[in-house]
Short mmCIF file of C-alpha atoms (C1' of nucleotides) in Angstrom, two decimals:
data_model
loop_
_atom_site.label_atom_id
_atom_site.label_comp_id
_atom_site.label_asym_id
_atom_site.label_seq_id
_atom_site.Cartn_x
_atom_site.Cartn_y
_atom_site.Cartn_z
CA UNK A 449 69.59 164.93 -74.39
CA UNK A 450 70.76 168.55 -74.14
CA UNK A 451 68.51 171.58 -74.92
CA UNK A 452 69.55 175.04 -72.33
CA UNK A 453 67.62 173.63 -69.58
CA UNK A 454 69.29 170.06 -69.61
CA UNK A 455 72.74 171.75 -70.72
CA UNK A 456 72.40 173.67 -67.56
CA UNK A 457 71.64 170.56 -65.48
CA UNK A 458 74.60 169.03 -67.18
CA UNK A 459 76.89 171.99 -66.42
CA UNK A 460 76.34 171.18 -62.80
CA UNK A 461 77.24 167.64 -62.70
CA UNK A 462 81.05 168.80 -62.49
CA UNK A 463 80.42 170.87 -59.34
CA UNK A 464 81.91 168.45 -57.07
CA UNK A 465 85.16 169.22 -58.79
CA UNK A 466 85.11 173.17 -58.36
CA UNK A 467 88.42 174.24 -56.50
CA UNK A 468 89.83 170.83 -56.90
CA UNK A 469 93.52 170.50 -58.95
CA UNK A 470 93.59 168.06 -62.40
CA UNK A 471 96.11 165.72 -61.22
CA UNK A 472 96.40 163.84 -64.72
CA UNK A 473 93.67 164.22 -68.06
CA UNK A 474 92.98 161.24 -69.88
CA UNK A 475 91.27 161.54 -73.41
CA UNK A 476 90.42 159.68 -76.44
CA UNK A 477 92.76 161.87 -78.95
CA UNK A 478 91.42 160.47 -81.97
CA UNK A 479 87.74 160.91 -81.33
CA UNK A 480 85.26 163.31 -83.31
CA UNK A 481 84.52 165.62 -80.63
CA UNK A 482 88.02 166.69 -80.36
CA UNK A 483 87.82 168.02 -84.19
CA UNK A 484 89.55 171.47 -84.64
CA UNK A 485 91.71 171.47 -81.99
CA UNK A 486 95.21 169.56 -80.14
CA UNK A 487 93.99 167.41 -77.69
CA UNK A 488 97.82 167.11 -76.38
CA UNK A 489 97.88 170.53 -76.09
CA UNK A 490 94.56 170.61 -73.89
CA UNK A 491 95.84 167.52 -71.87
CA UNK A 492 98.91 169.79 -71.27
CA UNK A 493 97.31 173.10 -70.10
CA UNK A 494 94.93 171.31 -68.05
CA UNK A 495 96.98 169.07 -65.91
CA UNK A 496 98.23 171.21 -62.62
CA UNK A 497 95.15 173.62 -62.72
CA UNK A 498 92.32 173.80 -61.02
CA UNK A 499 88.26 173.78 -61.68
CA UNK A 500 87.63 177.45 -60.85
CA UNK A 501 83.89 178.41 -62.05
CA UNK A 502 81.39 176.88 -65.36
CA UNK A 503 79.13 178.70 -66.81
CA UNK A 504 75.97 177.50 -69.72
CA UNK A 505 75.15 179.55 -72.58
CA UNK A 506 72.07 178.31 -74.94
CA UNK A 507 73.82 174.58 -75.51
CA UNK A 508 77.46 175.39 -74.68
CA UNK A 509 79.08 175.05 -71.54
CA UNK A 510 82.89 176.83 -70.62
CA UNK A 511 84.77 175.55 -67.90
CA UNK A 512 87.32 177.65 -66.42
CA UNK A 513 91.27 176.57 -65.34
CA UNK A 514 93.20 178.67 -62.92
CA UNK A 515 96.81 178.72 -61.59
CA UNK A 516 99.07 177.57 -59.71
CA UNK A 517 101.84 177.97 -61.97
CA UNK A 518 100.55 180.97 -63.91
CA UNK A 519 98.38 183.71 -63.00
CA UNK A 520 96.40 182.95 -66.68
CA UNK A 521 93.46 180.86 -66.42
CA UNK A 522 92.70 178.07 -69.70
CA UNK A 523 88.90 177.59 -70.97
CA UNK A 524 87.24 174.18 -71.52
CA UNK A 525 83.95 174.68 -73.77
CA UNK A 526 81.91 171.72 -74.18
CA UNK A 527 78.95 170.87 -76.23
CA UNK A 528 77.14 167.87 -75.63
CA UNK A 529 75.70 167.19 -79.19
CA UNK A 530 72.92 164.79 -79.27
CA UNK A 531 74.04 162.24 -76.66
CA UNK A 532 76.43 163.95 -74.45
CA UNK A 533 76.27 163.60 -71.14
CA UNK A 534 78.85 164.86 -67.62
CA UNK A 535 79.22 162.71 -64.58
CA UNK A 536 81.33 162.10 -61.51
CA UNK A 537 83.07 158.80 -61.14
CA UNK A 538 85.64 157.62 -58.70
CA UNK A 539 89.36 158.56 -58.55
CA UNK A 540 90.54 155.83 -60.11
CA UNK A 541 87.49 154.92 -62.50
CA UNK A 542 88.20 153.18 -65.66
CA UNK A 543 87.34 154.97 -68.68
CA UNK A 544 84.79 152.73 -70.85
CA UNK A 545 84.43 152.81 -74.78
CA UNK A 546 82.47 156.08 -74.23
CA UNK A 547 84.06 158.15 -71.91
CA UNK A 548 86.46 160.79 -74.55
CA UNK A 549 88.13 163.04 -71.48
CA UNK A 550 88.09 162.47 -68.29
CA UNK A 551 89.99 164.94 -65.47
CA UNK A 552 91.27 163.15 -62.20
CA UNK A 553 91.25 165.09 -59.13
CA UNK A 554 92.46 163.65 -56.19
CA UNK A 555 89.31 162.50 -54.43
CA UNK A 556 87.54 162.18 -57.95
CA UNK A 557 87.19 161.50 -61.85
CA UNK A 558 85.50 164.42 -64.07
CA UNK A 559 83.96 162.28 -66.90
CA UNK A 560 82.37 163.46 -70.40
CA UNK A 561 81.26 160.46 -72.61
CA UNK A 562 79.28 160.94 -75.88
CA UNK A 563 78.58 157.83 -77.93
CA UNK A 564 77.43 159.22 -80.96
CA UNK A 565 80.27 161.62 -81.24
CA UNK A 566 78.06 164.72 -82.23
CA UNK A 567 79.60 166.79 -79.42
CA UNK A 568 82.40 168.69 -79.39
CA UNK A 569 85.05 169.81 -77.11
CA UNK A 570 86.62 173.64 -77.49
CA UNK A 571 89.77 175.02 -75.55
CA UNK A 572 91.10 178.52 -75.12
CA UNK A 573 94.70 179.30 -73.41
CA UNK A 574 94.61 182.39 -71.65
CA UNK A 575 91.78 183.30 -73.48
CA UNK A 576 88.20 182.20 -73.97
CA UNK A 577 87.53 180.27 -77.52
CA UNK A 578 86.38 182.93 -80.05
CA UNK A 579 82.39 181.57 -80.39
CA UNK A 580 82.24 182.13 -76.51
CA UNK A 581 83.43 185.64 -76.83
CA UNK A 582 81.22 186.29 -79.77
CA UNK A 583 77.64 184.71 -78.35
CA UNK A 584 74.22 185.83 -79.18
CA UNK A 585 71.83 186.89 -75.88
CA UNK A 586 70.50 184.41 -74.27
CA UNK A 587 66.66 184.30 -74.71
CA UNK A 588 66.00 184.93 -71.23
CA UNK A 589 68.24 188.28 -71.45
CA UNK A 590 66.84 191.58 -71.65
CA UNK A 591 68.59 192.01 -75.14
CA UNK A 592 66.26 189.70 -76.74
CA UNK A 593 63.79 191.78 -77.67
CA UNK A 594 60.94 191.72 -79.74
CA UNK A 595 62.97 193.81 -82.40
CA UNK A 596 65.90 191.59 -82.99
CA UNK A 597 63.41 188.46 -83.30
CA UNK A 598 61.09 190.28 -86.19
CA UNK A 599 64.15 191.52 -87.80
CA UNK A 600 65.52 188.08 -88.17
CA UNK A 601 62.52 186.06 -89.08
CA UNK A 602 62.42 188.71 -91.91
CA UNK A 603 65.63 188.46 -92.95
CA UNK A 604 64.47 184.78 -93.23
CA UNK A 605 61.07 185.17 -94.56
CA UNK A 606 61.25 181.70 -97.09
CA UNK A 607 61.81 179.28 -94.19
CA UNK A 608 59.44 177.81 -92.02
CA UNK A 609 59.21 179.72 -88.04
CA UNK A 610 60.25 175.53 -86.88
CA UNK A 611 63.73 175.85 -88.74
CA UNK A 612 64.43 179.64 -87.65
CA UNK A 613 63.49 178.32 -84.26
CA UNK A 614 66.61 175.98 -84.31
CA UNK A 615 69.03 178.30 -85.34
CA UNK A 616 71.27 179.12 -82.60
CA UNK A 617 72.49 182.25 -83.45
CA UNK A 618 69.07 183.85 -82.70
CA UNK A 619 67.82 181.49 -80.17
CA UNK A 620 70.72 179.60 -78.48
CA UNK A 621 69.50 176.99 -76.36
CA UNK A 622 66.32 176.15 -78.11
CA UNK A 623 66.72 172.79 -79.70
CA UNK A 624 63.79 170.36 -80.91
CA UNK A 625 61.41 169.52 -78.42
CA UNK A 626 62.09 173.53 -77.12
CA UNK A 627 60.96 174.45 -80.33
CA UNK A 628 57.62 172.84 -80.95
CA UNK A 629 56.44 173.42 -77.56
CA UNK A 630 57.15 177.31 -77.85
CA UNK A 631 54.71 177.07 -81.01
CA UNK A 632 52.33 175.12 -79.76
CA UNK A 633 52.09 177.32 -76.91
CA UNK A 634 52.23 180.52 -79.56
CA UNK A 635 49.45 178.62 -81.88
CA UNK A 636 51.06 178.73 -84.80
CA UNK A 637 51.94 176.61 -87.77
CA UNK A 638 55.38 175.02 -87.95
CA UNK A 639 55.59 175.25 -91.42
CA UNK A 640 54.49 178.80 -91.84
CA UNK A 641 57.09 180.85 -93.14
CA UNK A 642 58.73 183.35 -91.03
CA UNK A 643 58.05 186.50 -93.20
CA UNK A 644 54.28 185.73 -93.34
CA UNK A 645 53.88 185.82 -89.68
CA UNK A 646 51.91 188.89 -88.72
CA UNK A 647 53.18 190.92 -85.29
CA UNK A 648 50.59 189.71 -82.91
CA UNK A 649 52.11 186.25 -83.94
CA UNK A 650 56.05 187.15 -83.84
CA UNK A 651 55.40 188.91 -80.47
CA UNK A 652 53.48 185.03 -79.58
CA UNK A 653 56.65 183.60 -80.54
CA UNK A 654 59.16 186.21 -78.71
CA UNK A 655 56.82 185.87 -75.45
CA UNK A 656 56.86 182.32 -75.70
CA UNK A 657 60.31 181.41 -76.18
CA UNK A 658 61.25 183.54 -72.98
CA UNK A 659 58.26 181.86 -71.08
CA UNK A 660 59.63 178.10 -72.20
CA UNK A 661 62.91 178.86 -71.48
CA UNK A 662 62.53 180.31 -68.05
CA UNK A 663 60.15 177.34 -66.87
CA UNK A 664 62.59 174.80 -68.51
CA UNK A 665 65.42 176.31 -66.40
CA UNK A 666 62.89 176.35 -63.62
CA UNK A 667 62.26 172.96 -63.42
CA UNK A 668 64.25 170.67 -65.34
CA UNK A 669 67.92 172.85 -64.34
CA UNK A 670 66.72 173.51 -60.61
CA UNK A 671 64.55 171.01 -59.50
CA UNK A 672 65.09 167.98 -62.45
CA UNK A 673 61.78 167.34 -63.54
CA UNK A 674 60.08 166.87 -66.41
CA UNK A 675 57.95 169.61 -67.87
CA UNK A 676 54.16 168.65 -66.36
CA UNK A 677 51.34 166.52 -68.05
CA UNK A 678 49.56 170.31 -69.32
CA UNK A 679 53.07 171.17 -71.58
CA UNK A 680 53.14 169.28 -75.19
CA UNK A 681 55.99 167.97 -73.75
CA UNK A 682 55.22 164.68 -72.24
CA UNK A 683 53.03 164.04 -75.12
CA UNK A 684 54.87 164.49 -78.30
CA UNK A 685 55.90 161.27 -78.85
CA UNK A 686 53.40 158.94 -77.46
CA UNK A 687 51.53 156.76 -79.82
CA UNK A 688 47.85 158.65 -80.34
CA UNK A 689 49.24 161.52 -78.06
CA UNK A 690 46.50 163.99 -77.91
CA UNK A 691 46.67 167.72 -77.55
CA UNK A 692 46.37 168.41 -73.89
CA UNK A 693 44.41 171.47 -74.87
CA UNK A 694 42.00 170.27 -77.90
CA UNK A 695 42.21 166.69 -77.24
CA UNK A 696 42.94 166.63 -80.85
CA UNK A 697 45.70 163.47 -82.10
CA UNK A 698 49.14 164.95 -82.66
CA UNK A 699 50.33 165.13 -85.74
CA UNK A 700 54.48 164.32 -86.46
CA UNK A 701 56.28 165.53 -89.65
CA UNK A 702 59.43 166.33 -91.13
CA UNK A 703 59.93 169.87 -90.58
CA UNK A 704 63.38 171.79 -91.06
CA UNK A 705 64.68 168.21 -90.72
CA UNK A 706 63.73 167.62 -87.65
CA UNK A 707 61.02 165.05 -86.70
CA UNK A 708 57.64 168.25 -85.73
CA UNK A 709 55.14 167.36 -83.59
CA UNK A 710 51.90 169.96 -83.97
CA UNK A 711 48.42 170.05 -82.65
CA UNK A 712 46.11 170.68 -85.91
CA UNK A 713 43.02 173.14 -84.88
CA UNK A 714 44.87 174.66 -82.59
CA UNK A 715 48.45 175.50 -85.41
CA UNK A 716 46.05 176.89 -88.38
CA UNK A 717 48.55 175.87 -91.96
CA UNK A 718 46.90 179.17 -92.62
CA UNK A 719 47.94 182.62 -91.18
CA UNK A 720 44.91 185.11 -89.65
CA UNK A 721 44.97 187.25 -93.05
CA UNK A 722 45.09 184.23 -95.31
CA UNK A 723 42.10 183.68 -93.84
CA UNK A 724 40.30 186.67 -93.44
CA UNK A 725 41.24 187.18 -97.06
CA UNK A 726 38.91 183.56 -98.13
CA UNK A 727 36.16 184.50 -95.78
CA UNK A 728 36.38 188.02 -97.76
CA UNK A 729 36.86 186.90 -101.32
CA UNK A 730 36.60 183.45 -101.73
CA UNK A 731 38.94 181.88 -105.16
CA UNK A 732 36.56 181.53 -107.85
CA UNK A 733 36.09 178.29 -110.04
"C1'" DG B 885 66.51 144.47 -89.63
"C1'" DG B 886 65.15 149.31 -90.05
"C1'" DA B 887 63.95 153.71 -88.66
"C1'" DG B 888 64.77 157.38 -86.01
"C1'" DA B 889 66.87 159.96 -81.94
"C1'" DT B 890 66.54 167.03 -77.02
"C1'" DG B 891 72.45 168.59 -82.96
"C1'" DT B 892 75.72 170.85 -86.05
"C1'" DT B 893 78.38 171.25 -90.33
"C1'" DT B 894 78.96 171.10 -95.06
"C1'" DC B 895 77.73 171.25 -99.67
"C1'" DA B 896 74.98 172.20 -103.68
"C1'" DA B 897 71.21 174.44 -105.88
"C1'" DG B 898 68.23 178.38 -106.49
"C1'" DG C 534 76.80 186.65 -101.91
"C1'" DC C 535 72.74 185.03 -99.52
"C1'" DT C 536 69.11 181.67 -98.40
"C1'" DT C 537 67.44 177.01 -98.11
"C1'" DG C 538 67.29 172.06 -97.81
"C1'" DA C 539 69.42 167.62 -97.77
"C1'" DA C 540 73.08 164.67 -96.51
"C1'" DA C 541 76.69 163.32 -93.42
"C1'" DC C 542 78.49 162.44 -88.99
"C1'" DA C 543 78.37 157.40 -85.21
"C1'" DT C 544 75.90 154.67 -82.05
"C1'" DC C 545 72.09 152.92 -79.63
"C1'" DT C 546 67.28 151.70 -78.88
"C1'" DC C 547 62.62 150.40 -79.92
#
DNA sequence: GGAGATGTTTCAAG
DNA sequence: GCTTGAAACATCTC
């Protein structure tokens, strides 16, 4: 499920909750997502407080504790993984097979289930767990700039843009479908490498990741909606989906290790001065 | 039955 | 020490 704009849909799902006191936490204690940390000990800071404020960050989400019986709040940071998902139940819902930690509150159940177990579930007494503290700007913040992005696809240069595109600590929030629709939209080669891209093609992929993310927030986070019919979006993984620019078939590959969906024509393999460089002096044989 | 899924972490090789 | 790519994680769906 969860790229930002879905995380941030997700994040809201708990709102029903805010200002509302954890009468009792029940969890799965032996389950994957609780990896790294004491799920007694989270069980015990929780219970008493109350669901102050949440906030999203690329594909994390923090939840914040508060009071009564200390002035300290306690931080609940939740990734969803691949099939991660928040809900509202009733006060006295059963937990299924799926559903790892799940907060009562008097009129209500806070639920997170994950059946594949690639989430994970963070917790910070007092403080706020380290990576929260420590988080990259958001590509919709001022701070990513144009600068930071050509610096680190340089630093990269071997890899292909698709693979940088995942990497969270440059672009947190962009996951896989995120990814090939920014360079779609940017007309660019997945498989490129990120140190051959020229400037007017980093500053496509900058623009584009800002523009993606914004409209993702947009509609998906704010009015929960798919991305329309004119995106690559809704077309990636039809059978025959054609480009709804070039009518061209889609082509899908393994890219980075993630399943890349690409409009040939329109994402050259070859760069503008690869090019230029055959029409100038074309290999001999 | 098999392949693959909006994700990270870990490990080994270059 | 850094970069890169592949495998592992666990379950469900087409």
């Amino acid at each position: 499920m969860p790229e930002l704009a879905e995380v941030e849909r997700m994040r809201r799902e708990w709102d029903p909750g805010l200002g509302g006191r954890v009468r009792e936490v029940f969890l799965h204690a032996e389950k994957r997502i609780f990896r790294g940390i004491e799920p007694g000990d989270l069980a015990a800071a929780l219970t008493g407080r109350s669901l102050r404020s949440s906030e999203a960050h690329g594909k994390q989400m923090m939840f914040r504790f508060s009071g009564p019986r200390s002035s300290s709040s306690c931080y609940l940071g939740v990734h969803l993984g691949m099939t991660g998902a928040l809900r509202v139940e009733a006060k006295n819902y059963a937990p299924e097979r799926h559903d790892h930690l799940v907060l009562r509150q008097s009129t209500r159940s806070l639920v997170l289930s994950d059946p594949r177990l690639f989430g994970r579930v963070t917790f910070g007494d007092g403080t706020p767990p380290e990576f929260w503290r420590l988080r990259p700007p958001a590509v919709t913040d001022p701070e990513f700039t144009m600068p930071r992005v050509e610096e680190f696809l340089g630093r990269h240069r071997g890899a292909p843009i698709k693979a940088l595109l995942l990497d969270q600590s440059m672009f947190p929030g962009i996951g896989n479908w995120m990814a090939d629709e920014i360079l779609w939209r940017a007309e660019i080669h997945p498989r490129r490498a990120g140190g051959e891209l020229e400037e007017a093609e980093v500053r496509r992929v900058w623009k584009e990741t800002r523009f993606v993310a914004r409209e993702a927030l947009r509609r998906i986070a704010e009015r929960g909606v798919d991305p329309p019919k004119s995106w690559l979006f809704p077309h990636r993984w039809e059978d025959g989906g054609r480009c709804p620019r070039t009518g061209a078939g889609l082509v899908r590959e393994t890219i980075g290790g993630r399943t890349t969906c690409w409009s040939p024509g329109r994402q050259p393999e070859l760069g503008p001065t690869s090019v230029r460089r055959r029409v100038l002096a074309p290999p001999r044989r």
